[in-house]
Amino acid sequence: PNLILKGEGFSGKTHLLNIFSNKYAFKIYSCEEVKSVDISELFSSCGKFLAIDDVDNLHDDNLLFHIYNTALENGVFLLLGLKDVDVFELRDLVSRLRNVIRAQIKSPDTDMIKILLSKGFSKRQLKIDAKIVDYLALNVARKYAEVEKVIGKIEEFAFQNKKKVALADIKEMM
């Protein structure tokens, strides 16, 4: 009983892991924490669930293989957040991961990009016209990280210029 939560950067993997973590009261480990903790300590404190975020940044197939097997032996539900399963090279690990249920967060469509833009601007207290959001939704790359990057650029522009952002400004930035 394991789950791979796959999605590109800024797609919400960590957010979903946090929802599970809050509901079922378990800790989410980063790769750095996993590398620095003895595996027996990791499993003695994890309870029924063990979650590791950005596990494709672990860069230690043998360690992940050992964690996977230990989770299986102890009946621990393993949740792995990652961008790409294909980064692993250890054949036994790859074989085991092929059998794990995967939930994939797909790239955003135009409507999702509009939602992300609106939410991002609101979060940063930027009042951006709906025409600009519509324009950006059609012209931004279909990647969560790219949407975040564009929001950051517009925020920086608005802060530096101390004026309302116009569509002409956006077209010039793009």
PDB file of C-alpha atoms in Angstrom:
ATOM      1  CA  PRO A   1       0.000   0.000   0.000  1.00  0.00           C
ATOM      2  CA  ASN A   2       1.990   2.895  -1.353  1.00  0.00           C
ATOM      3  CA  LEU A   3       1.278   5.994  -3.406  1.00  0.00           C
ATOM      4  CA  ILE A   4       3.397   8.060  -5.764  1.00  0.00           C
ATOM      5  CA  LEU A   5       2.162  11.612  -6.152  1.00  0.00           C
ATOM      6  CA  LYS A   6       3.709  12.837  -9.398  1.00  0.00           C
ATOM      7  CA  GLY A   7       3.680  16.368 -10.757  1.00  0.00           C
ATOM      8  CA  GLU A   8       5.896  19.165 -11.944  1.00  0.00           C
ATOM      9  CA  GLY A   9       7.233  21.861  -9.635  1.00  0.00           C
ATOM     10  CA  PHE A  10       4.584  24.180  -8.134  1.00  0.00           C
ATOM     11  CA  SER A  11       1.804  21.751  -9.109  1.00  0.00           C
ATOM     12  CA  GLY A  12       0.596  21.233  -5.536  1.00  0.00           C
ATOM     13  CA  LYS A  13       2.224  17.935  -4.518  1.00  0.00           C
ATOM     14  CA  THR A  14       3.461  19.339  -1.224  1.00  0.00           C
ATOM     15  CA  HIS A  15       0.080  20.938  -0.583  1.00  0.00           C
ATOM     16  CA  LEU A  16      -1.685  17.591  -1.070  1.00  0.00           C
ATOM     17  CA  LEU A  17       0.854  15.820   1.140  1.00  0.00           C
ATOM     18  CA  ASN A  18       0.180  18.448   3.814  1.00  0.00           C
ATOM     19  CA  ILE A  19      -3.568  17.812   3.577  1.00  0.00           C
ATOM     20  CA  PHE A  20      -2.969  14.076   4.128  1.00  0.00           C
ATOM     21  CA  SER A  21      -0.489  14.858   6.890  1.00  0.00           C
ATOM     22  CA  ASN A  22      -2.954  17.071   8.757  1.00  0.00           C
ATOM     23  CA  LYS A  23      -5.802  14.603   8.381  1.00  0.00           C
ATOM     24  CA  TYR A  24      -3.847  11.515   9.475  1.00  0.00           C
ATOM     25  CA  ALA A  25      -1.274  13.183  11.783  1.00  0.00           C
ATOM     26  CA  PHE A  26       2.042  12.187  10.245  1.00  0.00           C
ATOM     27  CA  LYS A  27       5.221  14.039   9.341  1.00  0.00           C
ATOM     28  CA  ILE A  28       6.428  14.763   5.829  1.00  0.00           C
ATOM     29  CA  TYR A  29      10.174  14.277   5.449  1.00  0.00           C
ATOM     30  CA  SER A  30      12.407  16.151   3.048  1.00  0.00           C
ATOM     31  CA  CYS A  31      15.208  14.348   1.243  1.00  0.00           C
ATOM     32  CA  GLU A  32      17.755  16.056   3.481  1.00  0.00           C
ATOM     33  CA  GLU A  33      15.995  14.772   6.608  1.00  0.00           C
ATOM     34  CA  VAL A  34      15.810  11.253   5.189  1.00  0.00           C
ATOM     35  CA  LYS A  35      19.528  11.295   4.373  1.00  0.00           C
ATOM     36  CA  SER A  36      20.472  12.489   7.856  1.00  0.00           C
ATOM     37  CA  VAL A  37      18.287  10.115   9.899  1.00  0.00           C
ATOM     38  CA  ASP A  38      18.952   6.467  10.577  1.00  0.00           C
ATOM     39  CA  ILE A  39      16.273   4.341   8.896  1.00  0.00           C
ATOM     40  CA  SER A  40      15.347   2.606  12.148  1.00  0.00           C
ATOM     41  CA  GLU A  41      14.704   6.057  13.702  1.00  0.00           C
ATOM     42  CA  LEU A  42      12.685   7.063  10.670  1.00  0.00           C
ATOM     43  CA  PHE A  43      10.380   4.078  11.056  1.00  0.00           C
ATOM     44  CA  SER A  44      10.186   4.186  14.829  1.00  0.00           C
ATOM     45  CA  SER A  45       8.717   7.683  14.663  1.00  0.00           C
ATOM     46  CA  CYS A  46       6.563   7.498  11.531  1.00  0.00           C
ATOM     47  CA  GLY A  47       3.542   5.501  12.717  1.00  0.00           C
ATOM     48  CA  LYS A  48       1.340   4.125   9.933  1.00  0.00           C
ATOM     49  CA  PHE A  49       2.464   6.598   7.268  1.00  0.00           C
ATOM     50  CA  LEU A  50       5.795   7.746   5.888  1.00  0.00           C
ATOM     51  CA  ALA A  51       5.827  10.623   3.416  1.00  0.00           C
ATOM     52  CA  ILE A  52       8.865  11.891   1.570  1.00  0.00           C
ATOM     53  CA  ASP A  53       8.562  15.001  -0.575  1.00  0.00           C
ATOM     54  CA  ASP A  54      10.620  15.621  -3.722  1.00  0.00           C
ATOM     55  CA  VAL A  55      12.004  12.109  -3.431  1.00  0.00           C
ATOM     56  CA  ASP A  56      13.502  12.339  -6.918  1.00  0.00           C
ATOM     57  CA  ASN A  57      16.031  14.754  -5.354  1.00  0.00           C
ATOM     58  CA  LEU A  58      17.206  12.062  -2.938  1.00  0.00           C
ATOM     59  CA  HIS A  59      19.862  10.890  -5.441  1.00  0.00           C
ATOM     60  CA  ASP A  60      20.333   7.649  -3.542  1.00  0.00           C
ATOM     61  CA  ASP A  61      18.481   4.736  -5.118  1.00  0.00           C
ATOM     62  CA  ASN A  62      19.841   2.263  -2.560  1.00  0.00           C
ATOM     63  CA  LEU A  63      18.494   4.329   0.340  1.00  0.00           C
ATOM     64  CA  LEU A  64      15.063   4.649  -1.265  1.00  0.00           C
ATOM     65  CA  PHE A  65      15.069   0.921  -2.043  1.00  0.00           C
ATOM     66  CA  HIS A  66      15.844   0.182   1.618  1.00  0.00           C
ATOM     67  CA  ILE A  67      13.102   2.586   2.783  1.00  0.00           C
ATOM     68  CA  TYR A  68      10.612   0.973   0.395  1.00  0.00           C
ATOM     69  CA  ASN A  69      11.398  -2.536   1.640  1.00  0.00           C
ATOM     70  CA  THR A  70      11.354  -1.480   5.299  1.00  0.00           C
ATOM     71  CA  ALA A  71       7.978   0.207   4.803  1.00  0.00           C
ATOM     72  CA  LEU A  72       6.651  -2.984   3.216  1.00  0.00           C
ATOM     73  CA  GLU A  73       7.999  -5.155   6.057  1.00  0.00           C
ATOM     74  CA  ASN A  74       6.501  -2.873   8.726  1.00  0.00           C
ATOM     75  CA  GLY A  75       3.138  -2.306   7.049  1.00  0.00           C
ATOM     76  CA  VAL A  76       3.816   1.414   6.672  1.00  0.00           C
ATOM     77  CA  PHE A  77       1.979   3.290   3.931  1.00  0.00           C
ATOM     78  CA  LEU A  78       4.633   5.083   1.884  1.00  0.00           C
ATOM     79  CA  LEU A  79       3.727   8.366   0.164  1.00  0.00           C
ATOM     80  CA  LEU A  80       6.280   9.687  -2.311  1.00  0.00           C
ATOM     81  CA  GLY A  81       6.017  13.134  -3.867  1.00  0.00           C
ATOM     82  CA  LEU A  82       8.131  13.513  -6.984  1.00  0.00           C
ATOM     83  CA  LYS A  83       8.434  15.133 -10.386  1.00  0.00           C
ATOM     84  CA  ASP A  84       9.645  12.159 -12.404  1.00  0.00           C
ATOM     85  CA  VAL A  85       9.795   8.432 -11.704  1.00  0.00           C
ATOM     86  CA  ASP A  86      12.301   7.894 -14.512  1.00  0.00           C
ATOM     87  CA  VAL A  87      15.207   9.365 -12.524  1.00  0.00           C
ATOM     88  CA  PHE A  88      15.749   6.099 -10.653  1.00  0.00           C
ATOM     89  CA  GLU A  89      18.289   3.646 -12.063  1.00  0.00           C
ATOM     90  CA  LEU A  90      18.441   0.747  -9.578  1.00  0.00           C
ATOM     91  CA  ARG A  91      16.569  -2.037 -11.381  1.00  0.00           C
ATOM     92  CA  ASP A  92      15.032  -3.577  -8.258  1.00  0.00           C
ATOM     93  CA  LEU A  93      13.775  -0.164  -7.130  1.00  0.00           C
ATOM     94  CA  VAL A  94      12.358   0.653 -10.567  1.00  0.00           C
ATOM     95  CA  SER A  95      10.620  -2.718 -10.620  1.00  0.00           C
ATOM     96  CA  ARG A  96       8.973  -2.088  -7.251  1.00  0.00           C
ATOM     97  CA  LEU A  97       7.968   1.473  -8.122  1.00  0.00           C
ATOM     98  CA  ARG A  98       6.233   0.234 -11.282  1.00  0.00           C
ATOM     99  CA  ASN A  99       3.728  -1.542  -9.044  1.00  0.00           C
ATOM    100  CA  VAL A 100       2.939   1.501  -6.904  1.00  0.00           C
ATOM    101  CA  ILE A 101      -0.310   3.351  -7.494  1.00  0.00           C
ATOM    102  CA  ARG A 102       0.374   6.727  -9.086  1.00  0.00           C
ATOM    103  CA  ALA A 103      -1.648   9.892  -8.922  1.00  0.00           C
ATOM    104  CA  GLN A 104      -0.441  12.434 -11.442  1.00  0.00           C
ATOM    105  CA  ILE A 105      -1.084  16.145 -11.366  1.00  0.00           C
ATOM    106  CA  LYS A 106      -1.290  17.101 -15.012  1.00  0.00           C
ATOM    107  CA  SER A 107      -0.128  20.346 -16.579  1.00  0.00           C
ATOM    108  CA  PRO A 108      -2.635  23.170 -16.173  1.00  0.00           C
ATOM    109  CA  ASP A 109      -5.144  23.991 -18.898  1.00  0.00           C
ATOM    110  CA  THR A 110      -6.241  27.534 -19.746  1.00  0.00           C
ATOM    111  CA  ASP A 111      -8.967  27.635 -17.091  1.00  0.00           C
ATOM    112  CA  MET A 112      -6.597  26.381 -14.401  1.00  0.00           C
ATOM    113  CA  ILE A 113      -3.999  28.955 -15.427  1.00  0.00           C
ATOM    114  CA  LYS A 114      -6.628  31.696 -15.023  1.00  0.00           C
ATOM    115  CA  ILE A 115      -7.417  30.414 -11.539  1.00  0.00           C
ATOM    116  CA  LEU A 116      -3.732  30.211 -10.598  1.00  0.00           C
ATOM    117  CA  LEU A 117      -3.053  33.699 -11.919  1.00  0.00           C
ATOM    118  CA  SER A 118      -6.050  35.204 -10.130  1.00  0.00           C
ATOM    119  CA  LYS A 119      -5.161  33.466  -6.889  1.00  0.00           C
ATOM    120  CA  GLY A 120      -1.494  34.418  -7.178  1.00  0.00           C
ATOM    121  CA  PHE A 121      -2.264  38.073  -7.851  1.00  0.00           C
ATOM    122  CA  SER A 122      -4.786  38.179  -5.024  1.00  0.00           C
ATOM    123  CA  LYS A 123      -2.333  36.565  -2.618  1.00  0.00           C
ATOM    124  CA  ARG A 124       0.192  39.272  -3.458  1.00  0.00           C
ATOM    125  CA  GLN A 125      -2.500  41.958  -3.218  1.00  0.00           C
ATOM    126  CA  LEU A 126      -2.139  42.943  -6.871  1.00  0.00           C
ATOM    127  CA  LYS A 127      -5.209  44.277  -8.635  1.00  0.00           C
ATOM    128  CA  ILE A 128      -4.859  42.957 -12.154  1.00  0.00           C
ATOM    129  CA  ASP A 129      -7.541  43.482 -14.798  1.00  0.00           C
ATOM    130  CA  ALA A 130      -9.408  40.402 -16.067  1.00  0.00           C
ATOM    131  CA  LYS A 131      -8.230  41.187 -19.629  1.00  0.00           C
ATOM    132  CA  ILE A 132      -4.656  40.744 -18.478  1.00  0.00           C
ATOM    133  CA  VAL A 133      -5.467  37.416 -16.828  1.00  0.00           C
ATOM    134  CA  ASP A 134      -7.175  36.262 -20.049  1.00  0.00           C
ATOM    135  CA  TYR A 135      -4.199  37.373 -22.132  1.00  0.00           C
ATOM    136  CA  LEU A 136      -1.704  35.649 -19.853  1.00  0.00           C
ATOM    137  CA  ALA A 137      -3.741  32.442 -19.727  1.00  0.00           C
ATOM    138  CA  LEU A 138      -3.403  32.159 -23.498  1.00  0.00           C
ATOM    139  CA  ASN A 139       0.257  33.184 -23.688  1.00  0.00           C
ATOM    140  CA  VAL A 140       1.966  31.601 -20.702  1.00  0.00           C
ATOM    141  CA  ALA A 141       3.627  28.174 -20.983  1.00  0.00           C
ATOM    142  CA  ARG A 142       1.436  25.364 -19.615  1.00  0.00           C
ATOM    143  CA  LYS A 143       3.625  24.789 -16.564  1.00  0.00           C
ATOM    144  CA  TYR A 144       2.895  25.580 -12.933  1.00  0.00           C
ATOM    145  CA  ALA A 145       6.397  26.941 -12.373  1.00  0.00           C
ATOM    146  CA  GLU A 146       6.057  29.249 -15.377  1.00  0.00           C
ATOM    147  CA  VAL A 147       2.786  30.674 -14.038  1.00  0.00           C
ATOM    148  CA  GLU A 148       4.488  31.347 -10.700  1.00  0.00           C
ATOM    149  CA  LYS A 149       7.431  32.976 -12.477  1.00  0.00           C
ATOM    150  CA  VAL A 150       5.134  35.304 -14.474  1.00  0.00           C
ATOM    151  CA  ILE A 151       3.265  36.332 -11.322  1.00  0.00           C
ATOM    152  CA  GLY A 152       6.603  37.151  -9.686  1.00  0.00           C
ATOM    153  CA  LYS A 153       7.722  39.235 -12.674  1.00  0.00           C
ATOM    154  CA  ILE A 154       4.474  41.213 -12.671  1.00  0.00           C
ATOM    155  CA  GLU A 155       4.684  41.744  -8.916  1.00  0.00           C
ATOM    156  CA  GLU A 156       8.242  43.033  -9.262  1.00  0.00           C
ATOM    157  CA  PHE A 157       7.211  45.328 -12.135  1.00  0.00           C
ATOM    158  CA  ALA A 158       4.283  46.747 -10.156  1.00  0.00           C
ATOM    159  CA  PHE A 159       6.459  47.291  -7.086  1.00  0.00           C
ATOM    160  CA  GLN A 160       9.268  48.997  -9.002  1.00  0.00           C
ATOM    161  CA  ASN A 161       7.026  51.217 -11.113  1.00  0.00           C
ATOM    162  CA  LYS A 162       4.445  51.980  -8.421  1.00  0.00           C
ATOM    163  CA  LYS A 163       1.642  52.016 -10.954  1.00  0.00           C
ATOM    164  CA  LYS A 164      -1.248  49.857 -12.079  1.00  0.00           C
ATOM    165  CA  VAL A 165      -0.108  47.208 -14.521  1.00  0.00           C
ATOM    166  CA  ALA A 166      -1.546  47.642 -18.012  1.00  0.00           C
ATOM    167  CA  LEU A 167      -1.928  45.118 -20.814  1.00  0.00           C
ATOM    168  CA  ALA A 168       0.711  47.017 -22.824  1.00  0.00           C
ATOM    169  CA  ASP A 169       3.163  46.492 -19.931  1.00  0.00           C
ATOM    170  CA  ILE A 170       2.427  42.760 -19.931  1.00  0.00           C
ATOM    171  CA  LYS A 171       2.913  42.462 -23.682  1.00  0.00           C
ATOM    172  CA  GLU A 172       6.245  44.234 -23.354  1.00  0.00           C
ATOM    173  CA  MET A 173       7.333  41.848 -20.555  1.00  0.00           C
ATOM    174  CA  MET A 174       6.354  38.756 -22.489  1.00  0.00           C
TER     175      MET A 174
END
